[in-house]
Amino acid sequence: MATSLPEFASFDAENRENIEIRWQRWFMRFENLLIALDIKDKKRKRALLLYYIGESTLNIFETLPETGTEDDYDEACQALNEHFKPRKNTSFEIFKFRKTNQLVDETLDQYHVRLVQKAKYCEFSNLDTEIKAQIDRY
C-alpha cells in the first residue's frame, strides 16, 4: 500500500549563516511531523529523516562518521546535530554581539530576541546584564 508523504521543506545546508539555529528549528519541526504522523518505528523515522533533509544535506550525511545502521534513528540524529554545531570562537562571538545595533524598523522586542540569539555563543556569566547593557548603548 503506497502512502503519500506530506510536503515538508528540506534543510538548506548550503547557507551557513545561523546554521545551528536553523538546523535546531528544522529538526524540531521534523520531530513534530513524526509525532503528527504517529511514526514510532526507528527504521521508518530514519528513512523519513534522510528523505526530508534534502539532497545537499544527504550528501553531507553520507560523509559523516558513525551514522549508525539503517534502523538507528538516534545515531543519525546525533551525527547531524554534531555536524551542524559550529565550532565556537567566544571572542569573535562577543565582538559580533557588541556590533549588533537595533535596526531602523526593528521593535525593541525584536531587537531583544536578536540579542538573545547572538549572546547564545558568548558564554556571558550574566546574560541579562549584558543584554541590558547592549540595549542601553543605543
Coordinates of C-alpha atoms in Angstrom, one line a residue:
M1 CA 0.0 0.0 0.0
A2 CA 1.5 3.3 -1.1
T3 CA 1.3 6.2 1.2
S4 CA 1.7 9.8 0.0
L5 CA 4.0 11.8 2.2
P6 CA 3.1 15.4 3.3
E7 CA 5.2 18.2 1.9
F8 CA 7.9 19.4 4.2
A9 CA 10.7 21.8 3.3
S10 CA 14.2 20.3 3.1
F11 CA 17.0 21.8 5.2
D12 CA 19.2 24.3 3.4
A13 CA 22.7 23.2 4.4
E14 CA 24.4 25.4 1.8
N15 CA 23.5 28.6 3.6
R16 CA 26.0 28.6 6.6
E17 CA 24.5 31.6 8.3
N18 CA 23.0 30.7 11.7
I19 CA 23.2 27.1 10.6
E20 CA 23.0 25.7 14.1
I21 CA 19.8 27.6 15.0
R22 CA 18.2 26.9 11.6
W23 CA 19.1 23.2 12.0
Q24 CA 17.6 23.0 15.5
R25 CA 14.4 24.7 14.3
W26 CA 14.2 22.4 11.2
F27 CA 14.8 19.3 13.3
M28 CA 12.2 20.3 15.9
R29 CA 9.6 20.8 13.1
F30 CA 10.6 17.4 11.7
E31 CA 10.2 15.7 15.0
N32 CA 6.8 17.3 15.4
L33 CA 5.9 16.0 11.9
L34 CA 6.8 12.4 13.1
I35 CA 4.6 12.9 16.1
A36 CA 1.7 14.2 14.0
L37 CA 2.0 11.2 11.6
D38 CA 2.3 8.9 14.6
I39 CA 5.5 7.4 13.4
K40 CA 7.4 5.4 16.1
D41 CA 9.4 2.9 14.2
K42 CA 13.1 3.9 14.3
K43 CA 13.8 2.5 10.9
R44 CA 11.0 4.5 9.4
K45 CA 12.0 7.6 11.3
R46 CA 15.5 7.4 9.9
A47 CA 14.2 6.8 6.4
L48 CA 12.0 9.9 6.6
L49 CA 14.8 12.0 8.1
L50 CA 17.1 11.1 5.2
Y51 CA 14.3 11.7 2.7
Y52 CA 13.2 15.1 4.1
I53 CA 16.6 16.6 4.8
G54 CA 17.1 17.1 1.0
E55 CA 19.9 16.2 -1.4
S56 CA 22.5 18.7 -0.2
T57 CA 22.2 17.7 3.4
L58 CA 22.0 14.0 2.5
N59 CA 25.4 14.4 0.7
I60 CA 26.8 15.8 3.9
F61 CA 25.2 13.0 5.9
E62 CA 26.9 10.4 3.7
T63 CA 30.3 11.8 4.6
L64 CA 29.8 11.7 8.4
P65 CA 31.4 9.1 10.5
E66 CA 29.3 6.9 12.9
T67 CA 25.8 7.5 11.5
G68 CA 24.6 4.1 12.6
T69 CA 22.7 1.3 10.8
E70 CA 19.6 1.6 8.7
D71 CA 17.4 1.3 11.8
D72 CA 19.4 3.6 14.1
Y73 CA 17.5 6.9 14.1
D74 CA 19.1 8.3 17.2
E75 CA 22.7 7.9 15.9
A76 CA 21.8 9.5 12.6
C77 CA 20.3 12.5 14.5
Q78 CA 23.3 12.7 16.8
A79 CA 25.7 12.8 13.7
L80 CA 23.7 15.6 12.1
N81 CA 23.4 17.6 15.3
E82 CA 27.1 17.4 15.9
H83 CA 27.9 18.4 12.3
F84 CA 25.7 21.5 12.4
K85 CA 27.0 22.6 15.8
P86 CA 29.6 25.3 14.9
R87 CA 33.0 25.4 16.5
K88 CA 32.9 28.3 18.8
N89 CA 35.2 31.3 19.0
T90 CA 33.9 33.1 22.0
S91 CA 35.9 36.3 21.4
F92 CA 34.6 36.6 17.9
E93 CA 31.0 35.9 19.1
I94 CA 31.3 38.7 21.7
F95 CA 32.6 41.0 19.0
K96 CA 29.6 40.2 16.8
F97 CA 27.3 40.7 19.8
R98 CA 28.8 44.1 20.6
K99 CA 28.4 45.2 17.0
T100 CA 24.7 44.4 17.0
N101 CA 22.7 47.6 16.7
Q102 CA 18.9 48.0 16.7
L103 CA 17.7 48.2 13.1
V104 CA 15.6 51.2 12.0
D105 CA 12.4 49.2 11.5
E106 CA 13.0 46.8 14.4
T107 CA 10.9 46.9 17.6
L108 CA 12.6 46.7 20.9
D109 CA 11.2 43.2 21.4
Q110 CA 12.6 42.1 18.0
Y111 CA 16.0 43.6 18.9
H112 CA 15.9 41.8 22.3
V113 CA 15.2 38.4 20.6
R114 CA 18.1 39.0 18.2
L115 CA 20.5 39.9 21.0
V116 CA 19.5 36.7 22.9
Q117 CA 20.2 34.7 19.8
K118 CA 23.6 36.3 19.3
A119 CA 24.5 36.0 23.0
K120 CA 23.9 32.3 22.9
Y121 CA 27.6 31.7 22.0
C122 CA 29.2 34.4 24.1
E123 CA 29.3 32.4 27.3
F124 CA 28.4 35.5 29.4
S125 CA 28.3 34.9 33.1
N126 CA 25.2 37.2 33.4
L127 CA 23.2 37.2 30.2
D128 CA 20.5 39.6 31.3
T129 CA 23.1 42.2 32.4
E130 CA 25.0 42.0 29.1
I131 CA 21.8 42.3 27.0
K132 CA 20.5 45.3 29.1
A133 CA 23.9 47.0 28.7
Q134 CA 23.8 46.4 24.9
I135 CA 20.3 47.8 24.6
D136 CA 21.3 50.8 26.8
R137 CA 24.2 51.6 24.5
Y138 CA 21.9 52.6 21.7

